Coordinates of N, CA and C in Angstrom, one line a residue:
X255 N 0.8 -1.2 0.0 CA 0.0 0.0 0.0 C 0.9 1.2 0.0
X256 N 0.1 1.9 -1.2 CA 1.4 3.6 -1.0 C 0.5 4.7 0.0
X257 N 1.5 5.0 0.9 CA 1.1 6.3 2.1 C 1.9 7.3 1.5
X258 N 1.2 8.6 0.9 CA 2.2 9.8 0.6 C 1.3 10.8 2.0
X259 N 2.5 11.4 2.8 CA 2.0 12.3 4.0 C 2.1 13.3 3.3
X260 N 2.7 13.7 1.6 CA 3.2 15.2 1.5 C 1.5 15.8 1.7
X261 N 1.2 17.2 1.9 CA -0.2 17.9 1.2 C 0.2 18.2 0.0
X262 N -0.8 18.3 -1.1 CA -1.1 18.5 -2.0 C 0.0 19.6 -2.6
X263 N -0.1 21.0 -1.9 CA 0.7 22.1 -1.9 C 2.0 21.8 -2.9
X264 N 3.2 20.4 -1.8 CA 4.0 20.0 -1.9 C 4.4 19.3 -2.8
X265 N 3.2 18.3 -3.4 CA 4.0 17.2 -4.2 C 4.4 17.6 -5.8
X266 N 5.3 16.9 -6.0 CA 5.7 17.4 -7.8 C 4.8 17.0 -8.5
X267 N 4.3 17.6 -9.5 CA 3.3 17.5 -10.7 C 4.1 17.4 -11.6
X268 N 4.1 16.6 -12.6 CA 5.1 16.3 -13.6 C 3.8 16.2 -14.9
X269 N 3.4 18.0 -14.9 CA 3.2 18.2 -16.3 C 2.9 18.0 -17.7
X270 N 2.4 18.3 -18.4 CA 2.4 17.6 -20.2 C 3.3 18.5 -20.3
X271 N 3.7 19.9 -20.0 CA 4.5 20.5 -20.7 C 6.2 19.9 -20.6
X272 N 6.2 19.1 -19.8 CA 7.6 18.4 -19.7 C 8.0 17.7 -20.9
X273 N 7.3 16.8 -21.2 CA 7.8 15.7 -22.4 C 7.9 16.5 -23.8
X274 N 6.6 17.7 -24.2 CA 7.0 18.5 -25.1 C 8.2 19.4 -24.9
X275 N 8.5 19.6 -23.9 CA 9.9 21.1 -23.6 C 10.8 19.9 -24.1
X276 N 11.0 18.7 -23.5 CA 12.1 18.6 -23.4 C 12.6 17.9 -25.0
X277 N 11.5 17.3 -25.5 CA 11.4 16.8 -26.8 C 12.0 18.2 -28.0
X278 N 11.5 19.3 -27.5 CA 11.3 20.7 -28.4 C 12.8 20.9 -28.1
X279 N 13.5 20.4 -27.1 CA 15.2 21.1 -26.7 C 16.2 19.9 -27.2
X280 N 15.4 19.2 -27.5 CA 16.1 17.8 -28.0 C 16.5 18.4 -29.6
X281 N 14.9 18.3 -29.9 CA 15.0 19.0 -31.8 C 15.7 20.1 -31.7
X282 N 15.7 21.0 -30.8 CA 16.5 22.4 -31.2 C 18.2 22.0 -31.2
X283 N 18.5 21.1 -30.2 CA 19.8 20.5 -30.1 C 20.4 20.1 -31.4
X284 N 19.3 19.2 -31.8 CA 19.7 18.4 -33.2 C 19.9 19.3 -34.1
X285 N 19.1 20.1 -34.7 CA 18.9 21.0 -35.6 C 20.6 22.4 -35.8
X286 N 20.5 22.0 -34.6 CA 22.1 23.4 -34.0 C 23.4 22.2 -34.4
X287 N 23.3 20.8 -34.1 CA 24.7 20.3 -34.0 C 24.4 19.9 -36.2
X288 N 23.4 19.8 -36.5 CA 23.2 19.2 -37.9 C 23.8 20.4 -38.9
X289 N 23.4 22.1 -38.1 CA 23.9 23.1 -38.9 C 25.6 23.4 -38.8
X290 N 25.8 23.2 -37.3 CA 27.1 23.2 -36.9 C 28.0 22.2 -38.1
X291 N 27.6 20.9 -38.2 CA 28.1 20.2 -39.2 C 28.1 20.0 -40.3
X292 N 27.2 20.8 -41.1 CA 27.1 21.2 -42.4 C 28.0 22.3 -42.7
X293 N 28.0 23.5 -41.7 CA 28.9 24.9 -42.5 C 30.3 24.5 -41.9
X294 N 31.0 23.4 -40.9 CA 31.8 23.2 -41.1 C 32.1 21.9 -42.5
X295 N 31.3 21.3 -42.9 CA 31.7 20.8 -44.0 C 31.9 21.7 -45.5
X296 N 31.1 22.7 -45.2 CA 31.0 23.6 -46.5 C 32.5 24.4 -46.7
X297 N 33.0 24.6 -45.1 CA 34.3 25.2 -45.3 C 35.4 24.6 -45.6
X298 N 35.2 23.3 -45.1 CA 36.5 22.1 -45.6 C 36.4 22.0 -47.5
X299 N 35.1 22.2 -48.0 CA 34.8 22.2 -49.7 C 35.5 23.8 -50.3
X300 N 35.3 24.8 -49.1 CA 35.5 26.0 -50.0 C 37.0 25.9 -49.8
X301 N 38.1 25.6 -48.8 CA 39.6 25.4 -48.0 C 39.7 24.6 -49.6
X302 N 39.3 23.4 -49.6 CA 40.1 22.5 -50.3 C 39.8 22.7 -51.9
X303 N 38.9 23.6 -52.1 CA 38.9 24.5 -53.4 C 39.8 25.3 -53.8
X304 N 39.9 26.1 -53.0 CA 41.0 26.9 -53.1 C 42.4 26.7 -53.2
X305 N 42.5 25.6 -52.4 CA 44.1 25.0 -52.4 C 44.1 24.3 -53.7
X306 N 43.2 23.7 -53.9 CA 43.2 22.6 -55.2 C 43.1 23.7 -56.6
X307 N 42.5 24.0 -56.5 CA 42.1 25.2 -58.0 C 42.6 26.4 -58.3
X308 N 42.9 27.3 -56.9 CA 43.0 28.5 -57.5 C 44.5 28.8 -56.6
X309 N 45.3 28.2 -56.0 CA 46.5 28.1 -55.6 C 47.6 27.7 -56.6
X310 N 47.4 26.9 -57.5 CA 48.6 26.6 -58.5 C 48.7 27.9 -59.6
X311 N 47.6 29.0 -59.4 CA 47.4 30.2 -60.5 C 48.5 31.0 -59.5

């Protein structure tokens, strides 16, 4: 048998807005490291362009 003494006042409510926040900071996370890793791929293409193409001119 569960006895909780807290009052009502006290106990944690664990929200609907929890699973969306934390879901919504997950995607935002993703979204930041997916961009992070694209414009550093873009700069390794424009670096290795330059060395390759327009360095032997």
């Amino acid at each position: 048998m569960k006895c909780n003494l807290l009052p009502l006042g006290y106990r944690q409510h664990h929200g609907l807005w929890q699973r969306p926040a934390c879901l919504g900071l997950l995607l935002m996370l993703t979204v930041c490291l997916g961009a992070g890793l694209f414009f550093q791929y873009q700069l390794h293409r424009e670096k290795a362009y330059y060395t390759d193409c327009l360095y032997p001119l």
